[in-house]
Amino acid sequence: MFRVLLIPVLALVTSLALGALVMLLFGDDPILAYQGLFQGAFGSGRAWSSTIRKMIPLILTGLSVAVAFKAGLFNIGASGQFVMGSVFSVAVGIHFEGLPMYIHLPMAILAGMLGGMIWGAIPGFLKVTTGAHEVIVTIMLNYVAALFGGWTVYAGGTQGQTPGPLWDPTARAISETPDVLHSAQIPWIFGPPYRVHFGVLLALLAVLIIWWLIYKTTIGFEIRTVGQNPKAARYAGIRVEKTVVLTMAIAGGLAGLAGTIETLGLNHKFAPEFGGQVGFDGITVALLGQTHPVGVVFASFLFGALDAGAAKMQFESGVAADIIQVIQALVLAFVAAPLIIKALFRLRSTQDDRHSASLNTSWGGS
């Protein structure tokens, strides 16, 4: 267990040290910068609430990538699945006026998860039927999802084009939906100025469910077996094709849930730029958390803190907030290539370290 945690911890420490070196090269004070970062993430109740809000979608997109990894699949499509979850949940959330919250809110959440599941199942289905690599397909579907989301809120034009079906004609911005109805909004745990909603509990519940599914059920055993050796899994009677499609659907549903919670709990509407890098950050979170649900929570907390503290760091020290993305990229590089960390710290490789290499392989891939 100690060795499993050692590489991510050393990767983080090394990334922070290199980030400090970059600051020094540009004449900035890394101590002042990191003090501002800490204050922005943990220095007050509002800082803590910002960290928690940032970690919620990271938990779910990290779980999405981690579940796919367990089956030897690389889900690069969390961003697109995130968008589809948001669009589907908004479509339900702005309609069905008059429904009570205990019916309307679950409907919107399930719709968002369904949107993500559909978008995740497509590359899984294409993989088992045509051999199309899930990395290529999920990347392409990210663009399709972004364009689809933009179309739903298209504002029309001067030539009489038809506006998108979810466009809000009263919006000051030209491309966004109306706010979802109050009955479809996730309620606050702590209201303004903290703005922490019950989505954090849904994310933690998802962690428990995925842990139970992967490690305590027959489905989870089949997923892990396919990921470790698909030929042996097939010989043992496991339907590999079904497992691949199911795994990608589950992964998509988790990313869709991330978009759903962000929409219903925080933004209450959808706009084309919604989501940002959270889908790709889920890859780093999954790797840093060693693809374990509990590890994903801690990695999400760390990355949420980095994101939450970036603005305060820039304000206090003048260091550009973009340095946080540099640090996150370094963490990803070091965790994905643990031999670098082993060489830097003169760590001895063991047979258990082969697990890291398995993260870079994919069932049926070349």
CSV table of C-alpha atoms in Angstrom, one decimal:
chain,number,residue,atom,x,y,z
A,1,MET,CA,0.0,0.0,0.0
A,2,PHE,CA,2.9,2.4,0.8
A,3,ARG,CA,4.4,1.9,-2.6
A,4,VAL,CA,1.1,2.5,-4.3
A,5,LEU,CA,0.8,5.9,-2.6
A,6,LEU,CA,4.5,6.8,-3.0
A,7,ILE,CA,4.6,7.5,-6.7
A,8,PRO,CA,1.6,9.9,-6.7
A,9,VAL,CA,2.9,11.8,-3.6
A,10,LEU,CA,6.4,12.1,-5.1
A,11,ALA,CA,4.9,13.2,-8.4
A,12,LEU,CA,3.0,15.9,-6.7
A,13,VAL,CA,6.0,17.1,-4.7
A,14,THR,CA,8.2,17.1,-7.8
A,15,SER,CA,5.6,19.0,-9.8
A,16,LEU,CA,5.3,21.7,-7.1
A,17,ALA,CA,9.1,21.9,-6.9
A,18,LEU,CA,9.4,22.4,-10.7
A,19,GLY,CA,6.6,24.9,-10.6
A,20,ALA,CA,8.6,26.9,-8.0
A,21,LEU,CA,11.6,26.6,-10.2
A,22,VAL,CA,9.6,28.1,-13.1
A,23,MET,CA,8.5,31.0,-10.9
A,24,LEU,CA,12.1,31.7,-9.9
A,25,LEU,CA,13.2,31.7,-13.5
A,26,PHE,CA,10.7,34.5,-14.2
A,27,GLY,CA,11.6,36.4,-11.1
A,28,ASP,CA,8.5,35.5,-9.0
A,29,ASP,CA,8.4,34.5,-5.3
A,30,PRO,CA,7.2,30.8,-5.1
A,31,ILE,CA,6.8,31.0,-1.3
A,32,LEU,CA,4.4,34.0,-1.6
A,33,ALA,CA,2.7,32.3,-4.5
A,34,TYR,CA,2.1,29.0,-2.6
A,35,GLN,CA,1.0,30.9,0.5
A,36,GLY,CA,-1.6,32.6,-1.7
A,37,LEU,CA,-2.6,29.3,-3.2
A,38,PHE,CA,-3.1,27.8,0.3
A,39,GLN,CA,-5.2,30.8,1.4
A,40,GLY,CA,-7.3,30.7,-1.7
A,41,ALA,CA,-8.1,27.0,-1.1
A,42,PHE,CA,-8.3,26.7,2.7
A,43,GLY,CA,-8.0,30.1,4.2
A,44,SER,CA,-11.7,30.8,4.9
A,45,GLY,CA,-15.1,29.2,4.8
A,46,ARG,CA,-15.6,30.6,1.3
A,47,ALA,CA,-12.3,29.2,0.2
A,48,TRP,CA,-13.2,25.7,1.5
A,49,SER,CA,-16.6,25.9,-0.2
A,50,SER,CA,-14.9,26.8,-3.5
A,51,THR,CA,-12.5,23.9,-3.2
A,52,ILE,CA,-15.5,21.6,-2.5
A,53,ARG,CA,-17.4,22.9,-5.5
A,54,LYS,CA,-14.4,22.4,-7.8
A,55,MET,CA,-13.8,18.9,-6.6
A,56,ILE,CA,-17.4,17.6,-7.3
A,57,PRO,CA,-17.2,17.3,-11.1
A,58,LEU,CA,-13.6,16.1,-10.8
A,59,ILE,CA,-14.7,13.2,-8.6
A,60,LEU,CA,-17.2,12.0,-11.2
A,61,THR,CA,-15.1,12.6,-14.3
A,62,GLY,CA,-12.2,10.9,-12.5
A,63,LEU,CA,-14.4,7.9,-11.7
A,64,SER,CA,-15.5,7.8,-15.3
A,65,VAL,CA,-11.9,7.5,-16.5
A,66,ALA,CA,-11.0,5.1,-13.7
A,67,VAL,CA,-13.8,2.7,-14.4
A,68,ALA,CA,-12.8,2.5,-18.1
A,69,PHE,CA,-9.2,1.9,-17.1
A,70,LYS,CA,-10.3,-1.1,-15.0
A,71,ALA,CA,-11.5,-2.7,-18.3
A,72,GLY,CA,-8.3,-1.7,-20.1
A,73,LEU,CA,-10.1,1.1,-21.9
A,74,PHE,CA,-9.1,4.7,-22.2
A,75,ASN,CA,-12.1,7.1,-22.0
A,76,ILE,CA,-10.9,10.4,-23.5
A,77,GLY,CA,-14.6,11.3,-24.0
A,78,ALA,CA,-15.5,12.5,-20.5
A,79,SER,CA,-15.8,16.1,-21.8
A,80,GLY,CA,-18.3,15.2,-24.4
A,81,GLN,CA,-20.2,13.0,-22.0
A,82,PHE,CA,-20.2,15.9,-19.5
A,83,VAL,CA,-21.8,18.1,-22.1
A,84,MET,CA,-24.4,15.6,-23.1
A,85,GLY,CA,-25.3,15.1,-19.4
A,86,SER,CA,-25.7,18.8,-19.1
A,87,VAL,CA,-27.9,19.2,-22.2
A,88,PHE,CA,-30.1,16.2,-21.4
A,89,SER,CA,-30.7,17.4,-17.8
A,90,VAL,CA,-31.5,21.0,-18.9
A,91,ALA,CA,-33.9,19.7,-21.5
A,92,VAL,CA,-35.9,18.0,-18.7
A,93,GLY,CA,-35.2,20.7,-16.1
A,94,ILE,CA,-36.7,23.6,-18.2
A,95,HIS,CA,-39.9,21.6,-19.0
A,96,PHE,CA,-42.5,19.7,-17.0
A,97,GLU,CA,-43.6,22.8,-15.0
A,98,GLY,CA,-45.8,21.9,-12.0
A,99,LEU,CA,-44.0,18.7,-11.0
A,100,PRO,CA,-42.9,18.4,-7.4
A,101,MET,CA,-39.2,18.5,-6.7
A,102,TYR,CA,-39.1,14.8,-5.6
A,103,ILE,CA,-40.2,13.8,-9.1
A,104,HIS,CA,-38.8,16.5,-11.3
A,105,LEU,CA,-35.2,16.6,-9.9
A,106,PRO,CA,-34.7,12.8,-10.1
A,107,MET,CA,-36.0,12.9,-13.7
A,108,ALA,CA,-33.5,15.6,-14.6
A,109,ILE,CA,-30.7,13.7,-13.0
A,110,LEU,CA,-31.5,10.4,-14.6
A,111,ALA,CA,-31.9,12.2,-18.0
A,112,GLY,CA,-28.4,13.6,-17.6
A,113,MET,CA,-26.9,10.3,-16.7
A,114,LEU,CA,-28.7,8.7,-19.7
A,115,GLY,CA,-27.2,11.3,-22.0
A,116,GLY,CA,-23.7,10.5,-20.8
A,117,MET,CA,-24.4,6.7,-20.9
A,118,ILE,CA,-25.5,6.9,-24.6
A,119,TRP,CA,-22.4,9.0,-25.5
A,120,GLY,CA,-20.2,6.5,-23.6
A,121,ALA,CA,-21.8,3.4,-25.0
A,122,ILE,CA,-21.3,4.5,-28.7
A,123,PRO,CA,-17.5,4.1,-28.7
A,124,GLY,CA,-17.8,0.9,-26.8
A,125,PHE,CA,-20.2,-0.5,-29.3
A,126,LEU,CA,-18.1,0.7,-32.3
A,127,LYS,CA,-15.0,-0.9,-30.7
A,128,VAL,CA,-16.5,-4.4,-30.3
A,129,THR,CA,-18.3,-4.3,-33.7
A,130,THR,CA,-15.8,-2.6,-36.0
A,131,GLY,CA,-12.6,-2.5,-34.0
A,132,ALA,CA,-12.6,1.3,-33.9
A,133,HIS,CA,-10.2,2.4,-31.1
A,134,GLU,CA,-12.0,4.0,-28.3
A,135,VAL,CA,-9.5,6.8,-28.0
A,136,ILE,CA,-10.1,8.0,-31.5
A,137,VAL,CA,-13.9,7.7,-31.3
A,138,THR,CA,-14.2,9.4,-27.9
A,139,ILE,CA,-12.1,12.3,-29.1
A,140,MET,CA,-14.2,12.7,-32.2
A,141,LEU,CA,-17.4,12.5,-30.1
A,142,ASN,CA,-16.1,15.3,-27.9
A,143,TYR,CA,-16.3,17.6,-30.9
A,144,VAL,CA,-19.7,16.2,-31.9
A,145,ALA,CA,-21.1,16.8,-28.4
A,146,ALA,CA,-19.7,20.4,-28.3
A,147,LEU,CA,-21.3,21.1,-31.6
A,148,PHE,CA,-24.6,19.5,-30.6
A,149,GLY,CA,-24.6,21.5,-27.4
A,150,GLY,CA,-24.0,24.7,-29.4
A,151,TRP,CA,-26.8,23.9,-31.8
A,152,THR,CA,-29.3,23.4,-29.0
A,153,VAL,CA,-28.8,27.0,-27.9
A,154,TYR,CA,-28.1,28.6,-31.3
A,155,ALA,CA,-29.6,32.0,-31.4
A,156,GLY,CA,-30.6,32.1,-35.0
A,157,GLY,CA,-29.5,34.8,-37.4
A,158,THR,CA,-30.4,37.7,-39.7
A,159,GLN,CA,-31.3,35.3,-42.5
A,160,GLY,CA,-34.2,33.7,-40.7
A,161,GLN,CA,-32.4,30.6,-39.4
A,162,THR,CA,-34.3,28.7,-36.8
A,163,PRO,CA,-33.0,29.1,-33.2
A,164,GLY,CA,-31.9,26.1,-31.3
A,165,PRO,CA,-34.6,24.1,-29.4
A,166,LEU,CA,-33.3,25.1,-25.9
A,167,TRP,CA,-32.3,28.7,-26.7
A,168,ASP,CA,-33.5,31.4,-24.3
A,169,PRO,CA,-34.7,34.4,-26.3
A,170,THR,CA,-34.6,36.7,-23.2
A,171,ALA,CA,-31.0,35.9,-22.4
A,172,ARG,CA,-28.5,38.7,-22.4
A,173,ALA,CA,-26.0,36.2,-23.8
A,174,ILE,CA,-26.8,35.1,-27.3
A,175,SER,CA,-26.4,31.4,-26.7
A,176,GLU,CA,-27.7,29.8,-23.5
A,177,THR,CA,-30.7,28.1,-22.1
A,178,PRO,CA,-33.3,29.4,-19.7
A,179,ASP,CA,-32.7,28.6,-16.0
A,180,VAL,CA,-34.0,25.2,-15.1
A,181,LEU,CA,-37.2,25.3,-13.0
A,182,HIS,CA,-36.8,25.5,-9.3
A,183,SER,CA,-38.2,22.0,-8.9
A,184,ALA,CA,-35.2,20.7,-10.9
A,185,GLN,CA,-32.5,22.6,-9.0
A,186,ILE,CA,-30.3,20.7,-6.6
A,187,PRO,CA,-30.8,22.5,-3.2
A,188,TRP,CA,-28.1,24.1,-1.2
A,189,ILE,CA,-26.4,22.6,1.9
A,190,PHE,CA,-25.0,26.0,2.6
A,191,GLY,CA,-26.4,28.9,0.6
A,192,PRO,CA,-24.7,32.1,-0.5
A,193,PRO,CA,-21.9,33.2,0.0
A,194,TYR,CA,-20.7,29.5,0.4
A,195,ARG,CA,-22.9,27.9,-2.3
A,196,VAL,CA,-22.3,24.3,-1.4
A,197,HIS,CA,-25.1,22.1,-2.8
A,198,PHE,CA,-26.2,18.5,-2.2
A,199,GLY,CA,-24.4,17.4,-5.4
A,200,VAL,CA,-21.3,16.8,-3.2
A,201,LEU,CA,-23.3,14.0,-1.5
A,202,LEU,CA,-24.3,12.6,-4.8
A,203,ALA,CA,-20.7,12.5,-5.9
A,204,LEU,CA,-19.6,10.7,-2.7
A,205,LEU,CA,-22.5,8.3,-3.1
A,206,ALA,CA,-21.3,7.5,-6.6
A,207,VAL,CA,-17.9,6.8,-5.2
A,208,LEU,CA,-19.3,4.2,-2.8
A,209,ILE,CA,-21.5,2.6,-5.5
A,210,ILE,CA,-18.6,2.3,-7.9
A,211,TRP,CA,-16.3,0.9,-5.2
A,212,TRP,CA,-18.9,-1.7,-4.4
A,213,LEU,CA,-19.6,-2.4,-8.1
A,214,ILE,CA,-15.9,-2.9,-9.0
A,215,TYR,CA,-14.7,-4.8,-6.0
A,216,LYS,CA,-17.8,-6.6,-4.6
A,217,THR,CA,-19.9,-7.7,-7.6
A,218,THR,CA,-19.7,-10.2,-10.4
A,219,ILE,CA,-19.9,-7.3,-12.9
A,220,GLY,CA,-16.9,-5.7,-11.3
A,221,PHE,CA,-14.9,-8.9,-11.4
A,222,GLU,CA,-15.7,-9.3,-15.1
A,223,ILE,CA,-14.6,-5.7,-15.8
A,224,ARG,CA,-11.3,-6.2,-14.0
A,225,THR,CA,-10.7,-9.6,-15.6
A,226,VAL,CA,-11.3,-8.1,-19.1
A,227,GLY,CA,-8.9,-5.3,-18.3
A,228,GLN,CA,-6.2,-7.7,-17.1
A,229,ASN,CA,-6.5,-10.3,-19.8
A,230,PRO,CA,-9.3,-10.2,-22.3
A,231,LYS,CA,-8.3,-13.6,-23.9
A,232,ALA,CA,-8.4,-15.3,-20.5
A,233,ALA,CA,-11.7,-13.6,-19.7
A,234,ARG,CA,-13.2,-14.9,-22.9
A,235,TYR,CA,-11.9,-18.4,-22.2
A,236,ALA,CA,-13.5,-18.2,-18.7
A,237,GLY,CA,-16.8,-17.6,-20.3
A,238,ILE,CA,-17.0,-13.8,-19.8
A,239,ARG,CA,-18.8,-12.0,-22.7
A,240,VAL,CA,-16.0,-9.5,-23.4
A,241,GLU,CA,-17.9,-7.5,-25.9
A,242,LYS,CA,-20.9,-7.0,-23.5
A,243,THR,CA,-18.5,-6.0,-20.7
A,244,VAL,CA,-16.7,-3.4,-22.9
A,245,VAL,CA,-20.0,-1.7,-23.9
A,246,LEU,CA,-21.3,-1.8,-20.4
A,247,THR,CA,-18.1,-0.4,-18.9
A,248,MET,CA,-18.1,2.5,-21.4
A,249,ALA,CA,-21.8,3.2,-20.7
A,250,ILE,CA,-21.1,3.3,-16.9
A,251,ALA,CA,-18.1,5.6,-17.5
A,252,GLY,CA,-20.3,7.8,-19.7
A,253,GLY,CA,-23.0,7.9,-17.1
A,254,LEU,CA,-20.6,9.1,-14.5
A,255,ALA,CA,-19.3,11.9,-16.7
A,256,GLY,CA,-22.9,12.8,-17.6
A,257,LEU,CA,-23.7,12.9,-13.9
A,258,ALA,CA,-20.9,15.4,-13.5
A,259,GLY,CA,-22.4,17.7,-16.1
A,260,THR,CA,-25.8,17.2,-14.6
A,261,ILE,CA,-24.8,18.2,-11.1
A,262,GLU,CA,-22.9,21.2,-12.3
A,263,THR,CA,-26.0,22.3,-14.3
A,264,LEU,CA,-28.7,21.6,-11.8
A,265,GLY,CA,-26.7,22.5,-8.7
A,266,LEU,CA,-24.6,25.5,-9.7
A,267,ASN,CA,-25.2,27.1,-13.1
A,268,HIS,CA,-28.9,26.2,-13.5
A,269,LYS,CA,-28.5,26.6,-17.3
A,270,PHE,CA,-26.4,25.4,-20.2
A,271,ALA,CA,-24.1,27.5,-22.5
A,272,PRO,CA,-21.7,26.2,-25.2
A,273,GLU,CA,-18.5,27.0,-23.2
A,274,PHE,CA,-19.8,25.1,-20.2
A,275,GLY,CA,-17.5,22.4,-18.9
A,276,GLY,CA,-14.1,23.7,-19.8
A,277,GLN,CA,-11.3,21.2,-19.1
A,278,VAL,CA,-13.0,19.2,-16.4
A,279,GLY,CA,-13.3,16.1,-18.6
A,280,PHE,CA,-9.6,16.1,-19.4
A,281,ASP,CA,-8.7,16.9,-15.8
A,282,GLY,CA,-10.5,13.7,-14.9
A,283,ILE,CA,-7.8,11.7,-16.7
A,284,THR,CA,-5.1,13.2,-14.4
A,285,VAL,CA,-7.3,12.7,-11.3
A,286,ALA,CA,-7.8,9.0,-12.2
A,287,LEU,CA,-4.1,8.4,-12.7
A,288,LEU,CA,-3.1,10.3,-9.6
A,289,GLY,CA,-5.7,8.3,-7.6
A,290,GLN,CA,-4.3,5.1,-9.0
A,291,THR,CA,-7.7,4.4,-10.6
A,292,HIS,CA,-9.2,3.5,-7.2
A,293,PRO,CA,-12.4,5.2,-6.2
A,294,VAL,CA,-11.0,6.4,-2.8
A,295,GLY,CA,-7.9,7.6,-4.5
A,296,VAL,CA,-10.0,9.5,-7.0
A,297,VAL,CA,-11.6,11.4,-4.1
A,298,PHE,CA,-8.3,12.5,-2.6
A,299,ALA,CA,-6.9,13.4,-6.1
A,300,SER,CA,-10.1,15.4,-6.8
A,301,PHE,CA,-9.7,17.3,-3.5
A,302,LEU,CA,-6.1,18.2,-4.4
A,303,PHE,CA,-7.0,19.4,-7.9
A,304,GLY,CA,-10.0,21.2,-6.6
A,305,ALA,CA,-7.8,23.0,-4.1
A,306,LEU,CA,-5.3,24.0,-6.9
A,307,ASP,CA,-8.1,25.4,-9.0
A,308,ALA,CA,-9.8,27.2,-6.1
A,309,GLY,CA,-6.6,28.8,-4.9
A,310,ALA,CA,-5.3,29.9,-8.3
A,311,ALA,CA,-7.0,33.3,-8.4
A,312,LYS,CA,-5.9,34.1,-4.9
A,313,MET,CA,-2.3,33.1,-5.7
A,314,GLN,CA,-2.3,35.4,-8.7
A,315,PHE,CA,-3.7,38.3,-6.7
A,316,GLU,CA,-1.3,37.9,-3.8
A,317,SER,CA,1.9,37.2,-5.7
A,318,GLY,CA,1.3,38.3,-9.3
A,319,VAL,CA,2.1,34.8,-10.6
A,320,ALA,CA,-0.1,33.9,-13.5
A,321,ALA,CA,-2.8,31.4,-12.6
A,322,ASP,CA,-1.8,29.4,-15.6
A,323,ILE,CA,1.1,28.0,-13.6
A,324,ILE,CA,-1.5,25.7,-11.9
A,325,GLN,CA,-2.1,24.1,-15.3
A,326,VAL,CA,1.6,23.6,-15.7
A,327,ILE,CA,1.8,21.9,-12.3
A,328,GLN,CA,-1.2,19.7,-13.1
A,329,ALA,CA,0.4,18.7,-16.5
A,330,LEU,CA,3.6,17.8,-14.7
A,331,VAL,CA,1.6,15.6,-12.2
A,332,LEU,CA,0.0,13.8,-15.1
A,333,ALA,CA,3.4,13.3,-16.9
A,334,PHE,CA,5.1,11.9,-13.7
A,335,VAL,CA,2.2,9.6,-12.8
A,336,ALA,CA,1.8,8.3,-16.3
A,337,ALA,CA,5.6,7.7,-16.6
A,338,PRO,CA,6.6,6.5,-13.1
A,339,LEU,CA,10.0,5.5,-14.3
A,340,ILE,CA,11.0,9.2,-14.2
A,341,ILE,CA,10.1,9.4,-10.5
A,342,LYS,CA,11.9,6.2,-9.8
A,343,ALA,CA,15.0,7.5,-11.5
A,344,LEU,CA,14.8,10.9,-9.7
A,345,PHE,CA,14.4,9.3,-6.3
A,346,ARG,CA,16.3,6.1,-7.0
A,347,LEU,CA,13.4,3.9,-6.2
A,348,ARG,CA,13.6,0.2,-7.0
A,349,SER,CA,11.1,-1.3,-9.4
A,350,THR,CA,9.0,-4.3,-8.4
A,351,GLN,CA,6.5,-6.6,-10.2
A,352,ASP,CA,3.7,-4.5,-8.7
A,353,ASP,CA,4.8,-1.5,-10.7
A,354,ARG,CA,3.6,-3.3,-13.9
A,355,HIS,CA,0.2,-2.0,-12.9
A,356,SER,CA,1.3,1.5,-14.1
A,357,ALA,CA,2.1,0.2,-17.5
A,358,SER,CA,-1.3,-1.5,-17.8
A,359,LEU,CA,-2.9,2.0,-17.7
A,360,ASN,CA,-1.3,2.7,-21.1
A,361,THR,CA,-2.8,-0.3,-22.8
A,362,SER,CA,-6.3,-0.9,-24.2
A,363,TRP,CA,-8.3,-4.0,-24.9
A,364,GLY,CA,-8.0,-4.9,-28.6
A,365,GLY,CA,-5.7,-1.9,-29.2
A,366,SER,CA,-2.3,-1.9,-30.8
